[in-house]
PDB file of C-alpha atoms and ligand atoms in Angstrom:
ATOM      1  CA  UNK A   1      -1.128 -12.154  23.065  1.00  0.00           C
ATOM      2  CA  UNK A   2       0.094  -8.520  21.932  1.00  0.00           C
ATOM      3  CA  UNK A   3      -0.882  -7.564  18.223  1.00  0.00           C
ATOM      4  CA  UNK A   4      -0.079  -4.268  16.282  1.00  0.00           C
ATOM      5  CA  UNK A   5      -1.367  -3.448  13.090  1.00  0.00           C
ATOM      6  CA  UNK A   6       1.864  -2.245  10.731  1.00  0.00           C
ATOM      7  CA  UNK A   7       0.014  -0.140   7.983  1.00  0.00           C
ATOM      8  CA  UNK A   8       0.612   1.434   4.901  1.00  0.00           C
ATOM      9  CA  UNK A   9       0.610   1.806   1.290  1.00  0.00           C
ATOM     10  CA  UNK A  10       3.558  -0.502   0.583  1.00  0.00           C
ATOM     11  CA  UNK A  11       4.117   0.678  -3.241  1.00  0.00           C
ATOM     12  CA  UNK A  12       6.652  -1.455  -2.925  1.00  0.00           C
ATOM     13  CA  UNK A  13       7.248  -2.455   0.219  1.00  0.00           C
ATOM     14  CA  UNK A  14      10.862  -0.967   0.850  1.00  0.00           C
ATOM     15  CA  UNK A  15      13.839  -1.993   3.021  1.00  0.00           C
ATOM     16  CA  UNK A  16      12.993   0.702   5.299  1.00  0.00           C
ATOM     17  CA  UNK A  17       9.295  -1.076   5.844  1.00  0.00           C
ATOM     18  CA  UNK A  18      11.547  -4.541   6.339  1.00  0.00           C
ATOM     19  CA  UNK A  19      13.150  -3.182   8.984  1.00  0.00           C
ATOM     20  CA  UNK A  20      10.316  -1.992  10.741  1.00  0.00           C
ATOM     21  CA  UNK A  21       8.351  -5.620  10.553  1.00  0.00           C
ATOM     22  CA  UNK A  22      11.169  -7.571  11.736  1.00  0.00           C
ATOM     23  CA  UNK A  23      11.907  -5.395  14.713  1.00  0.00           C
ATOM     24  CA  UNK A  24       8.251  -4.721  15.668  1.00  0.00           C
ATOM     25  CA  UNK A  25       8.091  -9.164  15.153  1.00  0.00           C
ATOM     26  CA  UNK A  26      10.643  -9.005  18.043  1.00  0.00           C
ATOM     27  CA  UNK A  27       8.472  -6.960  20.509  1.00  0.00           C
ATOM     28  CA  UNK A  28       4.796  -7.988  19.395  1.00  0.00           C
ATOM     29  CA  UNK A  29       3.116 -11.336  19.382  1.00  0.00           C
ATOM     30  CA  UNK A  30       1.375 -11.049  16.159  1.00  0.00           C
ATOM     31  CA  UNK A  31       2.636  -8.214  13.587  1.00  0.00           C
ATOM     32  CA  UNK A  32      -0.345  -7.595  11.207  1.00  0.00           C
ATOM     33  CA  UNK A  33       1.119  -5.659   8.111  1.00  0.00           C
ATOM     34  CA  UNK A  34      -2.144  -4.036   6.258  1.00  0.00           C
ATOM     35  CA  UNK A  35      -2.022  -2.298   3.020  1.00  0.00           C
ATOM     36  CA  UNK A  36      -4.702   0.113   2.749  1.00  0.00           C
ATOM     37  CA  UNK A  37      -5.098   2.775   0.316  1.00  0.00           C
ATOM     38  CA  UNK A  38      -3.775   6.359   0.694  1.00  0.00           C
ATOM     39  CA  UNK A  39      -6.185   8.850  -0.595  1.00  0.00           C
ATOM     40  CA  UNK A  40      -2.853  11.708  -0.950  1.00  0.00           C
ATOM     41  CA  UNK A  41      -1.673   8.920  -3.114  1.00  0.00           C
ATOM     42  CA  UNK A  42      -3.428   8.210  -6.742  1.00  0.00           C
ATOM     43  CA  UNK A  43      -3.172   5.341  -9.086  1.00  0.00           C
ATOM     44  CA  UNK A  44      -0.479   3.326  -7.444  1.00  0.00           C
ATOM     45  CA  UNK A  45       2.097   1.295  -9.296  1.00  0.00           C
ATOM     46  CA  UNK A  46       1.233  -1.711  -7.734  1.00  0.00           C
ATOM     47  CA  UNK A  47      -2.172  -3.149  -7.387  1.00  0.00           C
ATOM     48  CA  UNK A  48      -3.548  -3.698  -4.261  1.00  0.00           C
ATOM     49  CA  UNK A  49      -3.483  -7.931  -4.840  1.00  0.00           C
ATOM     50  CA  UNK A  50       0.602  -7.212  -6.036  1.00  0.00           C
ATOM     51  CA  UNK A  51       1.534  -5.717  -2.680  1.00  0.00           C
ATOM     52  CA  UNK A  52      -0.310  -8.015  -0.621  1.00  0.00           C
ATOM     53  CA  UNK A  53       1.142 -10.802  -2.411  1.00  0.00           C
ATOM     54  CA  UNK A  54       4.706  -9.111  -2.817  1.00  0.00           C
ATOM     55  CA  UNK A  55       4.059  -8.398   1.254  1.00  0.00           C
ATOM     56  CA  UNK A  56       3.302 -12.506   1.901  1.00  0.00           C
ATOM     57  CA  UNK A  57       6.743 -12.902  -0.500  1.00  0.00           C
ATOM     58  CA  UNK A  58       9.240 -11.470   1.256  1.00  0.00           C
ATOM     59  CA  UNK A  59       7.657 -11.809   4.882  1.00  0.00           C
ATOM     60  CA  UNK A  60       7.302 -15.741   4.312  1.00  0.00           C
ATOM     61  CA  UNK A  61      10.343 -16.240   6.733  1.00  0.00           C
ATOM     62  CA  UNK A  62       8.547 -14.338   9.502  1.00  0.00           C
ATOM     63  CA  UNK A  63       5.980 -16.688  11.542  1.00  0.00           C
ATOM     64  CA  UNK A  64       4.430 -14.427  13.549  1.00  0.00           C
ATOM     65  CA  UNK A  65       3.523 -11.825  10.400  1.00  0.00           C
ATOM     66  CA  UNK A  66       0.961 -11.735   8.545  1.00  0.00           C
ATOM     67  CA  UNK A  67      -0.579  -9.660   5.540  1.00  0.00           C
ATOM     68  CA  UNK A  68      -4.024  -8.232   5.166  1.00  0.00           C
ATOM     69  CA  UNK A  69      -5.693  -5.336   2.945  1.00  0.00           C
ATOM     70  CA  UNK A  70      -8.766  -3.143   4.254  1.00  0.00           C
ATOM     71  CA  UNK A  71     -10.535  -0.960   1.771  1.00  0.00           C
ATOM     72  CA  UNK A  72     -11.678   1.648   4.784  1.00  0.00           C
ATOM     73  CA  UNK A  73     -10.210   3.260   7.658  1.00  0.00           C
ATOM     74  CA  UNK A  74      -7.741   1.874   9.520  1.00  0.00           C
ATOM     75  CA  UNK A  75      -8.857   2.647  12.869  1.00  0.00           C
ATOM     76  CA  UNK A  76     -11.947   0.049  11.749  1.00  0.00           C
ATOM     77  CA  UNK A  77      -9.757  -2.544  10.386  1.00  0.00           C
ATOM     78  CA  UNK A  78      -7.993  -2.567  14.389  1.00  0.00           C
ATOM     79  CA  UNK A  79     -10.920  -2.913  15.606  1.00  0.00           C
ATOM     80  CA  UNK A  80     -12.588  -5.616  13.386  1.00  0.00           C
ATOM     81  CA  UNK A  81      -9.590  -7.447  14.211  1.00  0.00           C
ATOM     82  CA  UNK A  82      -9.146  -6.669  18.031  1.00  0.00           C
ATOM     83  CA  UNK A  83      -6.051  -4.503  17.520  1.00  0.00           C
ATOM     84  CA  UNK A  84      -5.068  -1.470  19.998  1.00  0.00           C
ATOM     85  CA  UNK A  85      -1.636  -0.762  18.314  1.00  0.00           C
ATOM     86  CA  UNK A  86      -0.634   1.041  15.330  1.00  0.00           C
ATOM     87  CA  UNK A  87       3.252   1.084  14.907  1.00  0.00           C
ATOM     88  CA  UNK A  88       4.323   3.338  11.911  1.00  0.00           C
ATOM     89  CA  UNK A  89       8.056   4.100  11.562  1.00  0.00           C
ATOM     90  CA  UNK A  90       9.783   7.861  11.465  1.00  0.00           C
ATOM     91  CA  UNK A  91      12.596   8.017   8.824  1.00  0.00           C
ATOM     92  CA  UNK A  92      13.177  11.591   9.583  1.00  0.00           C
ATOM     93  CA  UNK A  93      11.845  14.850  11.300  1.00  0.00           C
ATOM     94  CA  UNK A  94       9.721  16.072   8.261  1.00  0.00           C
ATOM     95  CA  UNK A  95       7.590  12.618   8.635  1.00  0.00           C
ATOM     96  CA  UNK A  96       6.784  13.689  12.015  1.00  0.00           C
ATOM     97  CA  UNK A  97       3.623  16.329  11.605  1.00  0.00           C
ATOM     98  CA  UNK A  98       1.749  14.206   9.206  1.00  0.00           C
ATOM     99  CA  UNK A  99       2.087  10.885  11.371  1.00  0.00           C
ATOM    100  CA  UNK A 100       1.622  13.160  14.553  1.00  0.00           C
ATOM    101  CA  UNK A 101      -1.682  14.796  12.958  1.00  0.00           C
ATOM    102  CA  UNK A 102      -2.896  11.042  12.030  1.00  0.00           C
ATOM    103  CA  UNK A 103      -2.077   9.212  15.238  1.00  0.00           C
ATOM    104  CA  UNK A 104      -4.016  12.121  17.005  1.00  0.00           C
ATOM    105  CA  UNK A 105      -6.561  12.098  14.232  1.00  0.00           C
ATOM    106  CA  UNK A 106      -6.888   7.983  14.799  1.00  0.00           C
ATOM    107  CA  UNK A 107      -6.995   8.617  18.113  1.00  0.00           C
ATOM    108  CA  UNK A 108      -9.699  11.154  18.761  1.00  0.00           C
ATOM    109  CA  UNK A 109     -12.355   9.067  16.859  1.00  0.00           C
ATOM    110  CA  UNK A 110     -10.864   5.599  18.709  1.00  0.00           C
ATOM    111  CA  UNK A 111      -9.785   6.240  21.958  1.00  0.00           C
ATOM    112  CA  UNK A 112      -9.184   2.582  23.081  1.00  0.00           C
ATOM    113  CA  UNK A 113      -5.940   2.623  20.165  1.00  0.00           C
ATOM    114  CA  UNK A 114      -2.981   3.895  20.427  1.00  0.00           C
ATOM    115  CA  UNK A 115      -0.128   4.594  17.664  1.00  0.00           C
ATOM    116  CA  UNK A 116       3.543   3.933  18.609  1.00  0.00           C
ATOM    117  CA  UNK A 117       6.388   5.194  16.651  1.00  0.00           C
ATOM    118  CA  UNK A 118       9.562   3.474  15.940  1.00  0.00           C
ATOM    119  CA  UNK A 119      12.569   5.210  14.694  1.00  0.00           C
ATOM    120  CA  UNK A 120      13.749   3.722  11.667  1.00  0.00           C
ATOM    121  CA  UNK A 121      17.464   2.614  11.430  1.00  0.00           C
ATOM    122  CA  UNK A 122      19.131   5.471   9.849  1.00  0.00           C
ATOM    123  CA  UNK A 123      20.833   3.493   7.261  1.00  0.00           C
ATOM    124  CA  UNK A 124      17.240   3.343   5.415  1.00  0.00           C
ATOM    125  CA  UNK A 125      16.140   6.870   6.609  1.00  0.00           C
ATOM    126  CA  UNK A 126      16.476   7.878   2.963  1.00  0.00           C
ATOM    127  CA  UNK A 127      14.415   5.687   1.306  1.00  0.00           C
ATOM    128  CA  UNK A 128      11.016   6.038   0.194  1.00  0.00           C
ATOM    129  CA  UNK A 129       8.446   4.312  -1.903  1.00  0.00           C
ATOM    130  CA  UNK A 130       7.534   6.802  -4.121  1.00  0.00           C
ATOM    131  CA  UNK A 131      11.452   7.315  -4.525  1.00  0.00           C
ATOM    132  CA  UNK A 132      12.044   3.230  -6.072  1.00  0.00           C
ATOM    133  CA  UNK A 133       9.466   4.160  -8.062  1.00  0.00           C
ATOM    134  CA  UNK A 134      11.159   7.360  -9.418  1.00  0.00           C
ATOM    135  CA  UNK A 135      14.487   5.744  -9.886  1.00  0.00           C
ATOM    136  CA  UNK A 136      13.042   2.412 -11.543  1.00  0.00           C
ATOM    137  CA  UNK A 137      10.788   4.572 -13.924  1.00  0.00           C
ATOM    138  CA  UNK A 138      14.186   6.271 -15.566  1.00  0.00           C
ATOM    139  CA  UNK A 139      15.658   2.699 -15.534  1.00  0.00           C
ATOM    140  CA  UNK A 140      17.815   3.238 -12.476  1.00  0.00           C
ATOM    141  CA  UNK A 141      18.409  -0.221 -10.210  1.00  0.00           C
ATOM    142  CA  UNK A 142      16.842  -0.159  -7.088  1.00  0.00           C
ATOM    143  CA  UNK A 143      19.227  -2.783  -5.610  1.00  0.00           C
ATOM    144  CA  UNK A 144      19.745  -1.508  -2.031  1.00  0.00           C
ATOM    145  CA  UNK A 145      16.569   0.035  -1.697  1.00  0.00           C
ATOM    146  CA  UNK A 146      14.034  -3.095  -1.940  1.00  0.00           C
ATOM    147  CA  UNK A 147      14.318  -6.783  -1.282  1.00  0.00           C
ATOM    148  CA  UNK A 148      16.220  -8.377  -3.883  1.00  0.00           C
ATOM    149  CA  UNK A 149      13.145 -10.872  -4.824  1.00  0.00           C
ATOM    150  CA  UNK A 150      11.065  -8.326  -5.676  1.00  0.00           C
ATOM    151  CA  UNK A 151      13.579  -6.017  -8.388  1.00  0.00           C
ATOM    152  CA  UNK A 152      12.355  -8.186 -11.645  1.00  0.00           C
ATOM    153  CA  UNK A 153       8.742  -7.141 -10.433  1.00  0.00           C
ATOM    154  CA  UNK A 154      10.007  -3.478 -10.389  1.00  0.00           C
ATOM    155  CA  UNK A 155      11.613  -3.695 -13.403  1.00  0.00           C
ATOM    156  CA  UNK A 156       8.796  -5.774 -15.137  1.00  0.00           C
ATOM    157  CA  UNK A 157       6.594  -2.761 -14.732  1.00  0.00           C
ATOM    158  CA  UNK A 158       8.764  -0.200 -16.345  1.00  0.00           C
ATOM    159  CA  UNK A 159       9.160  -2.504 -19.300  1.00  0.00           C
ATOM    160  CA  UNK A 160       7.229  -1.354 -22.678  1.00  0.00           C
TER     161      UNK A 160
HETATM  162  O1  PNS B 201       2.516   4.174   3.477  1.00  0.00           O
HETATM  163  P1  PNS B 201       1.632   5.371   3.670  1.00  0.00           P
HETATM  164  O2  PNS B 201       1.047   5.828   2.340  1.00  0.00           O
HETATM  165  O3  PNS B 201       2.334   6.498   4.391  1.00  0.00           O
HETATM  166  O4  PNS B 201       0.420   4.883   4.607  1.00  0.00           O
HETATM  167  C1  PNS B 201      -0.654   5.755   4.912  1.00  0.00           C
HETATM  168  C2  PNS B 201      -1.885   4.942   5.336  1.00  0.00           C
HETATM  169  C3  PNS B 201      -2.283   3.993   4.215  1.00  0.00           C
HETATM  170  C4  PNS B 201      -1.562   4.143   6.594  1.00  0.00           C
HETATM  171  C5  PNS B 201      -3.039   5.961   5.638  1.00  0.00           C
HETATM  172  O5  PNS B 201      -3.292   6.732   4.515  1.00  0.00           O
HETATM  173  C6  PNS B 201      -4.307   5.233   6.096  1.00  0.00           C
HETATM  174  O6  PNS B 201      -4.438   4.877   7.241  1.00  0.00           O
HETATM  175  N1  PNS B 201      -5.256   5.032   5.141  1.00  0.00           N
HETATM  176  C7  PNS B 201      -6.499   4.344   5.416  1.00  0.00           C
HETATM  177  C8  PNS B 201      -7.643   5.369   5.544  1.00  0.00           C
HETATM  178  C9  PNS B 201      -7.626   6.016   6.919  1.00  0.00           C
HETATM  179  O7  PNS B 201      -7.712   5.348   7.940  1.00  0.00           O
HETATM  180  N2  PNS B 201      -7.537   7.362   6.947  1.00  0.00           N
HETATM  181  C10 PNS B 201      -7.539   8.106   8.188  1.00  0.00           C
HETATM  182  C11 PNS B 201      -6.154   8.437   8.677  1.00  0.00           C
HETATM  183  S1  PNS B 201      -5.347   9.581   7.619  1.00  0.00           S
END
């Protein structure tokens, strides 16, 4: 059985991070999607049990996905779970250095995994998390940019 560990910060999950899952579902066995934390990123929007269960929301339809969370490095969550592949998507050439530097990084200290890239479809090559959360925070609909059953969460949070 092939498994790949899908990881990220997920705050929210986008339609860019959809699109990645379902076509990594089509080449892998078992798609583990992990939220971890992001120490570049502080205080997140969403708390770690909100994007694991928004995660398990919108990836209900998918049978052979499932969510996790690790509070640690990733390379030790593949390998607590028996995991050799890391897929992480490229929306554009400025991701590239950063996810270079970490596959490399992930690498060095665990040889026996490997991180595979997949280009993400261009129509979603614009979106970002930290850009829904921009948008929504001035009120701005983020129709397009998330699945539609998780906008009233959005919303919700921006509400005073
Ligand atoms: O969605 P993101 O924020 O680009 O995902 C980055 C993430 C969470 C995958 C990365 O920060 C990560 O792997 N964090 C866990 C800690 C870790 O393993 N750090 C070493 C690699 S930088």
């Amino acid at each position: 059985m092939s498994s790949v560990v899908y990881p990220g910060s997920f705050d929210p999950v986008t339609l860019g991070h959809m699109d990645v899952i379902e076509r990594a579902s089509k080449i892998f066995d078992n798609v583990i999607v992990c939220v971890l934390n992001n120490s570049a990123k502080k205080s997140p929007l969403f708390s770690l049990n909100e994007r694991v269960n928004m995660l398990r929301d919108v990836l209900a339809d998918f049978p052979n996905v499932t969510v996790a969370s690790y509070d640690g490095l990733l390379v030790d969550f593949a390998k607590e779970n028996d995991i050799k592949v890391i897929i992480r998507g490229l929306r554009e050439v400025t991701d590239f250095d950063s996810e270079l530097q970490m596959a490399q990084g992930n690498h060095k200290v665990s040889p026996e995994i490997d991180t595979l890239f997949m280009a993400t479809d261009p129509k979603f090559s614009f979106i970002s998390s930290s850009m829904v959360r921009e948008f929504a925070s001035y009120g701005k609909s983020v129709e397009g940019f998330v699945p539609d059953s998780i906008l009233s969460m959005i919303e919700d949070k921006y509400k005073i």
